[in-house]
Structure formats: structure tokens, C-alpha cells
Amino acid sequence: MFELVVTLPYASCIGETEIAMVATNEYNRINSIWDKAKEEGTILLSDQELISAFKRLYFKAMKKGWKKKILITSGNRHTWYRSSKRAWVINPKCTNGYQGLKDLTHSVSHWCHYRLHPNDKPHSDNQFWLELRLTNYAYNQKWHLGTLKKRTSCN
């Protein structure tokens, strides 16, 4: 791999750039999986499906279950952990370019990477491989085809 300097969207505000250890074309691997999932089904899941997906993604990454609350939100709020609420907050219709399962997988990979490797940069090799692993897991489980709905509809 080679180093690639990437200017973050908020870099102009704080005057920072970030060294991404993984080449941009490597992230195309993740995006191609999501493109394929969109062609086969949908990545815009129901609230209950996203909650179930979060629990499974977190367990896959951290090897332990999530013990805190999980909330659904809307509006201009990103999918992320909110310490003020002591809960993971999921926005099914986030407007940051990602939505649904893609947004959830991306956010969970960053959060878990931060917890597993607190001294790593946010877009290090470790984070890339974790996001790729979680993306492949979600795709192989066929969540985009509604397999989570079948499991959660019994409630």
C-alpha cells in the first residue's frame, strides 16, 4: 500500500488533512458491494431491522454484545453513539451521503475501530479492513434482501 493524503470535508474548517493508509481504490471495494446490494434489493431497512443489524454488526466487530440503549432518530442527526443519552442513535434517513445499512455499517466500523485501536487514525488500514469485513458480513447475511425482517417480524 501507499500513503495518500486526503482532505476531509471538514478540513477547511479546522485546517487539517489526514493521511489515509489505504488507497482510495481500496474503498471502491466496499462501495461496489453496496452498489451490488442496491441492485439486488434495498439498503434502506426498517427501524427494527436497523436495530437488529446494529446488534449483529457490533457483536461481529467487538466479540461481545451491546448492553446500552439503541434509539431511532430523524432529521439532521448522524448515526453514532450519544454519550448524553448513553445510547447508540440510528438515523434511518441520514443525509450525509450514506443511508440505511451502508450508513450503519460505516458508523459501526468507525466506532468499533476507535474502541479497538484508540491510537490509530480514523481511516487506517485497521479501520478499512474492519469496515470491509462488516460490509461483507452484512452482504453475505443477505440483509439487503430482507432476511432481518423475517427474524424480527415475530415480535
PDB file of C-alpha atoms in Angstrom:
ATOM      1  CA  MET A   1       0.000   0.000   0.000  1.00  0.00           C
ATOM      2  CA  PHE A   2       0.998   3.596  -0.377  1.00  0.00           C
ATOM      3  CA  GLU A   3       0.101   6.708   1.532  1.00  0.00           C
ATOM      4  CA  LEU A   4      -2.455   9.064   0.090  1.00  0.00           C
ATOM      5  CA  VAL A   5      -3.182  12.477   1.563  1.00  0.00           C
ATOM      6  CA  VAL A   6      -6.929  13.005   1.812  1.00  0.00           C
ATOM      7  CA  THR A   7      -8.527  16.301   2.734  1.00  0.00           C
ATOM      8  CA  LEU A   8     -11.510  15.676   4.938  1.00  0.00           C
ATOM      9  CA  PRO A   9     -14.804  17.507   4.258  1.00  0.00           C
ATOM     10  CA  TYR A  10     -14.425  19.461   7.488  1.00  0.00           C
ATOM     11  CA  ALA A  11     -10.701  20.110   6.974  1.00  0.00           C
ATOM     12  CA  SER A  12     -11.280  23.626   5.670  1.00  0.00           C
ATOM     13  CA  CYS A  13     -12.966  24.458   8.968  1.00  0.00           C
ATOM     14  CA  ILE A  14     -10.143  23.233  11.169  1.00  0.00           C
ATOM     15  CA  GLY A  15      -7.191  23.327   8.789  1.00  0.00           C
ATOM     16  CA  GLU A  16      -6.351  19.644   8.969  1.00  0.00           C
ATOM     17  CA  THR A  17      -5.651  16.903   6.495  1.00  0.00           C
ATOM     18  CA  GLU A  18      -5.404  13.224   7.179  1.00  0.00           C
ATOM     19  CA  ILE A  19      -3.045  10.574   5.901  1.00  0.00           C
ATOM     20  CA  ALA A  20      -5.097   7.640   4.683  1.00  0.00           C
ATOM     21  CA  MET A  21      -3.060   4.474   4.729  1.00  0.00           C
ATOM     22  CA  VAL A  22      -5.385   2.667   2.351  1.00  0.00           C
ATOM     23  CA  ALA A  23      -5.565   3.814  -1.244  1.00  0.00           C
ATOM     24  CA  THR A  24      -8.855   5.292  -2.422  1.00  0.00           C
ATOM     25  CA  ASN A  25      -9.365   2.463  -4.909  1.00  0.00           C
ATOM     26  CA  GLU A  26      -9.456   0.046  -1.967  1.00  0.00           C
ATOM     27  CA  TYR A  27     -12.564   1.828  -0.666  1.00  0.00           C
ATOM     28  CA  ASN A  28     -14.118   1.149  -4.067  1.00  0.00           C
ATOM     29  CA  ARG A  29     -14.262  -2.495  -2.954  1.00  0.00           C
ATOM     30  CA  ILE A  30     -16.662  -1.515  -0.176  1.00  0.00           C
ATOM     31  CA  ASN A  31     -18.693   0.780  -2.430  1.00  0.00           C
ATOM     32  CA  SER A  32     -19.016  -1.920  -5.085  1.00  0.00           C
ATOM     33  CA  ILE A  33     -20.529  -4.292  -2.524  1.00  0.00           C
ATOM     34  CA  TRP A  34     -23.144  -1.660  -1.631  1.00  0.00           C
ATOM     35  CA  ASP A  35     -23.850  -0.977  -5.319  1.00  0.00           C
ATOM     36  CA  LYS A  36     -24.413  -4.697  -5.834  1.00  0.00           C
ATOM     37  CA  ALA A  37     -26.698  -4.854  -2.781  1.00  0.00           C
ATOM     38  CA  LYS A  38     -28.768  -1.930  -4.113  1.00  0.00           C
ATOM     39  CA  GLU A  39     -29.196  -3.725  -7.454  1.00  0.00           C
ATOM     40  CA  GLU A  40     -30.368  -6.915  -5.727  1.00  0.00           C
ATOM     41  CA  GLY A  41     -32.549  -5.383  -3.030  1.00  0.00           C
ATOM     42  CA  THR A  42     -32.511  -2.343  -0.780  1.00  0.00           C
ATOM     43  CA  ILE A  43     -30.207  -0.976   1.879  1.00  0.00           C
ATOM     44  CA  LEU A  44     -32.979   1.212   3.322  1.00  0.00           C
ATOM     45  CA  LEU A  45     -34.148  -1.030   6.132  1.00  0.00           C
ATOM     46  CA  SER A  46     -36.931  -0.567   8.683  1.00  0.00           C
ATOM     47  CA  ASP A  47     -36.152   0.795  12.140  1.00  0.00           C
ATOM     48  CA  GLN A  48     -36.370  -2.647  13.741  1.00  0.00           C
ATOM     49  CA  GLU A  49     -34.152  -4.185  11.055  1.00  0.00           C
ATOM     50  CA  LEU A  50     -31.513  -1.499  11.633  1.00  0.00           C
ATOM     51  CA  ILE A  51     -31.576  -2.121  15.387  1.00  0.00           C
ATOM     52  CA  SER A  52     -31.126  -5.847  14.794  1.00  0.00           C
ATOM     53  CA  ALA A  53     -28.370  -5.176  12.243  1.00  0.00           C
ATOM     54  CA  PHE A  54     -26.567  -2.885  14.704  1.00  0.00           C
ATOM     55  CA  LYS A  55     -26.550  -5.560  17.405  1.00  0.00           C
ATOM     56  CA  ARG A  56     -25.159  -8.145  14.989  1.00  0.00           C
ATOM     57  CA  LEU A  57     -22.524  -5.817  13.486  1.00  0.00           C
ATOM     58  CA  TYR A  58     -21.366  -4.731  16.931  1.00  0.00           C
ATOM     59  CA  PHE A  59     -21.107  -8.331  18.095  1.00  0.00           C
ATOM     60  CA  LYS A  60     -19.194  -9.286  14.944  1.00  0.00           C
ATOM     61  CA  ALA A  61     -16.677  -6.474  15.461  1.00  0.00           C
ATOM     62  CA  MET A  62     -16.305  -6.478  19.246  1.00  0.00           C
ATOM     63  CA  LYS A  63     -16.985 -10.145  20.102  1.00  0.00           C
ATOM     64  CA  LYS A  64     -19.420  -9.045  22.797  1.00  0.00           C
ATOM     65  CA  GLY A  65     -22.993  -7.803  22.905  1.00  0.00           C
ATOM     66  CA  TRP A  66     -24.196  -4.189  23.136  1.00  0.00           C
ATOM     67  CA  LYS A  67     -25.567  -3.526  26.628  1.00  0.00           C
ATOM     68  CA  LYS A  68     -26.778   0.076  26.293  1.00  0.00           C
ATOM     69  CA  LYS A  69     -29.869   1.590  24.687  1.00  0.00           C
ATOM     70  CA  ILE A  70     -30.428   1.846  20.938  1.00  0.00           C
ATOM     71  CA  LEU A  71     -32.623   4.709  19.757  1.00  0.00           C
ATOM     72  CA  ILE A  72     -34.064   5.739  16.397  1.00  0.00           C
ATOM     73  CA  THR A  73     -33.846   9.414  15.460  1.00  0.00           C
ATOM     74  CA  SER A  74     -34.579  11.622  12.467  1.00  0.00           C
ATOM     75  CA  GLY A  75     -33.660  14.986  10.997  1.00  0.00           C
ATOM     76  CA  ASN A  76     -30.118  16.289  10.746  1.00  0.00           C
ATOM     77  CA  ARG A  77     -28.532  13.776  13.117  1.00  0.00           C
ATOM     78  CA  HIS A  78     -25.854  11.254  12.286  1.00  0.00           C
ATOM     79  CA  THR A  79     -25.862   7.601  13.278  1.00  0.00           C
ATOM     80  CA  TRP A  80     -23.441   7.492  16.212  1.00  0.00           C
ATOM     81  CA  TYR A  81     -23.105   6.904  19.943  1.00  0.00           C
ATOM     82  CA  ARG A  82     -24.520   9.743  22.038  1.00  0.00           C
ATOM     83  CA  SER A  83     -22.918   9.846  25.475  1.00  0.00           C
ATOM     84  CA  SER A  84     -25.524  12.368  26.662  1.00  0.00           C
ATOM     85  CA  LYS A  85     -28.235   9.762  26.038  1.00  0.00           C
ATOM     86  CA  ARG A  86     -25.998   6.797  26.860  1.00  0.00           C
ATOM     87  CA  ALA A  87     -27.308   5.185  23.694  1.00  0.00           C
ATOM     88  CA  TRP A  88     -26.433   4.350  20.115  1.00  0.00           C
ATOM     89  CA  VAL A  89     -28.643   6.559  17.946  1.00  0.00           C
ATOM     90  CA  ILE A  90     -29.606   5.390  14.438  1.00  0.00           C
ATOM     91  CA  ASN A  91     -30.953   7.742  11.785  1.00  0.00           C
ATOM     92  CA  PRO A  92     -32.515   5.571   9.031  1.00  0.00           C
ATOM     93  CA  LYS A  93     -32.620   8.504   6.605  1.00  0.00           C
ATOM     94  CA  CYS A  94     -29.338  10.249   7.357  1.00  0.00           C
ATOM     95  CA  THR A  95     -28.447  12.878   4.781  1.00  0.00           C
ATOM     96  CA  ASN A  96     -24.640  12.688   4.825  1.00  0.00           C
ATOM     97  CA  GLY A  97     -24.492  10.718   1.573  1.00  0.00           C
ATOM     98  CA  TYR A  98     -24.905   7.341   3.239  1.00  0.00           C
ATOM     99  CA  GLN A  99     -28.238   5.888   4.227  1.00  0.00           C
ATOM    100  CA  GLY A 100     -29.647   2.815   5.885  1.00  0.00           C
ATOM    101  CA  LEU A 101     -27.447  -0.229   6.156  1.00  0.00           C
ATOM    102  CA  LYS A 102     -24.462   1.418   4.442  1.00  0.00           C
ATOM    103  CA  ASP A 103     -24.513   4.309   6.937  1.00  0.00           C
ATOM    104  CA  LEU A 104     -24.930   1.949   9.877  1.00  0.00           C
ATOM    105  CA  THR A 105     -22.078  -0.321   8.789  1.00  0.00           C
ATOM    106  CA  HIS A 106     -19.776   2.631   8.160  1.00  0.00           C
ATOM    107  CA  SER A 107     -20.556   4.210  11.546  1.00  0.00           C
ATOM    108  CA  VAL A 108     -20.248   0.953  13.481  1.00  0.00           C
ATOM    109  CA  SER A 109     -16.898   0.218  11.836  1.00  0.00           C
ATOM    110  CA  HIS A 110     -15.531   3.626  12.882  1.00  0.00           C
ATOM    111  CA  TRP A 111     -16.875   3.362  16.435  1.00  0.00           C
ATOM    112  CA  CYS A 112     -15.563  -0.182  16.958  1.00  0.00           C
ATOM    113  CA  HIS A 113     -12.231   0.689  15.350  1.00  0.00           C
ATOM    114  CA  TYR A 114     -11.880   3.581  17.779  1.00  0.00           C
ATOM    115  CA  ARG A 115     -12.629   1.276  20.715  1.00  0.00           C
ATOM    116  CA  LEU A 116     -10.307  -1.490  19.484  1.00  0.00           C
ATOM    117  CA  HIS A 117      -7.443   0.759  18.312  1.00  0.00           C
ATOM    118  CA  PRO A 118      -7.650   4.076  20.188  1.00  0.00           C
ATOM    119  CA  ASN A 119      -4.256   5.277  18.918  1.00  0.00           C
ATOM    120  CA  ASP A 120      -4.966   4.614  15.224  1.00  0.00           C
ATOM    121  CA  LYS A 121      -6.040   7.269  12.742  1.00  0.00           C
ATOM    122  CA  PRO A 122      -9.749   7.150  11.785  1.00  0.00           C
ATOM    123  CA  HIS A 123      -9.035   5.838   8.263  1.00  0.00           C
ATOM    124  CA  SER A 124      -6.160   3.489   8.983  1.00  0.00           C
ATOM    125  CA  ASP A 125      -5.654   0.046   7.495  1.00  0.00           C
ATOM    126  CA  ASN A 126      -7.298  -1.484  10.570  1.00  0.00           C
ATOM    127  CA  GLN A 127     -10.444   0.583  10.095  1.00  0.00           C
ATOM    128  CA  PHE A 128     -10.616  -0.250   6.386  1.00  0.00           C
ATOM    129  CA  TRP A 129     -10.343  -3.991   6.985  1.00  0.00           C
ATOM    130  CA  LEU A 130     -12.934  -3.835   9.763  1.00  0.00           C
ATOM    131  CA  GLU A 131     -15.368  -1.932   7.538  1.00  0.00           C
ATOM    132  CA  LEU A 132     -14.771  -4.365   4.671  1.00  0.00           C
ATOM    133  CA  ARG A 133     -15.319  -7.325   7.000  1.00  0.00           C
ATOM    134  CA  LEU A 134     -18.576  -5.868   8.352  1.00  0.00           C
ATOM    135  CA  THR A 135     -19.780  -4.937   4.856  1.00  0.00           C
ATOM    136  CA  ASN A 136     -19.110  -8.464   3.586  1.00  0.00           C
ATOM    137  CA  TYR A 137     -20.851  -9.877   6.658  1.00  0.00           C
ATOM    138  CA  ALA A 138     -23.976  -7.761   6.073  1.00  0.00           C
ATOM    139  CA  TYR A 139     -23.997  -8.637   2.370  1.00  0.00           C
ATOM    140  CA  ASN A 140     -23.427 -12.368   2.903  1.00  0.00           C
ATOM    141  CA  GLN A 141     -26.209 -12.455   5.501  1.00  0.00           C
ATOM    142  CA  LYS A 142     -28.479 -11.001   2.769  1.00  0.00           C
ATOM    143  CA  TRP A 143     -29.837  -8.244   4.985  1.00  0.00           C
ATOM    144  CA  HIS A 144     -30.466  -6.165   1.851  1.00  0.00           C
ATOM    145  CA  LEU A 145     -32.900  -8.894   0.735  1.00  0.00           C
ATOM    146  CA  GLY A 146     -34.992  -8.734   3.896  1.00  0.00           C
ATOM    147  CA  THR A 147     -33.577 -11.579   5.985  1.00  0.00           C
ATOM    148  CA  LEU A 148     -33.628  -9.403   9.117  1.00  0.00           C
ATOM    149  CA  LYS A 149     -37.317  -8.642   8.584  1.00  0.00           C
ATOM    150  CA  LYS A 150     -38.190 -12.314   8.806  1.00  0.00           C
ATOM    151  CA  ARG A 151     -36.357 -12.635  12.104  1.00  0.00           C
ATOM    152  CA  THR A 152     -37.845  -9.518  13.685  1.00  0.00           C
ATOM    153  CA  SER A 153     -41.429  -9.875  12.435  1.00  0.00           C
ATOM    154  CA  CYS A 154     -42.201 -12.498  15.093  1.00  0.00           C
ATOM    155  CA  ASN A 155     -42.045  -9.850  17.849  1.00  0.00           C
TER     156      ASN A 155
END
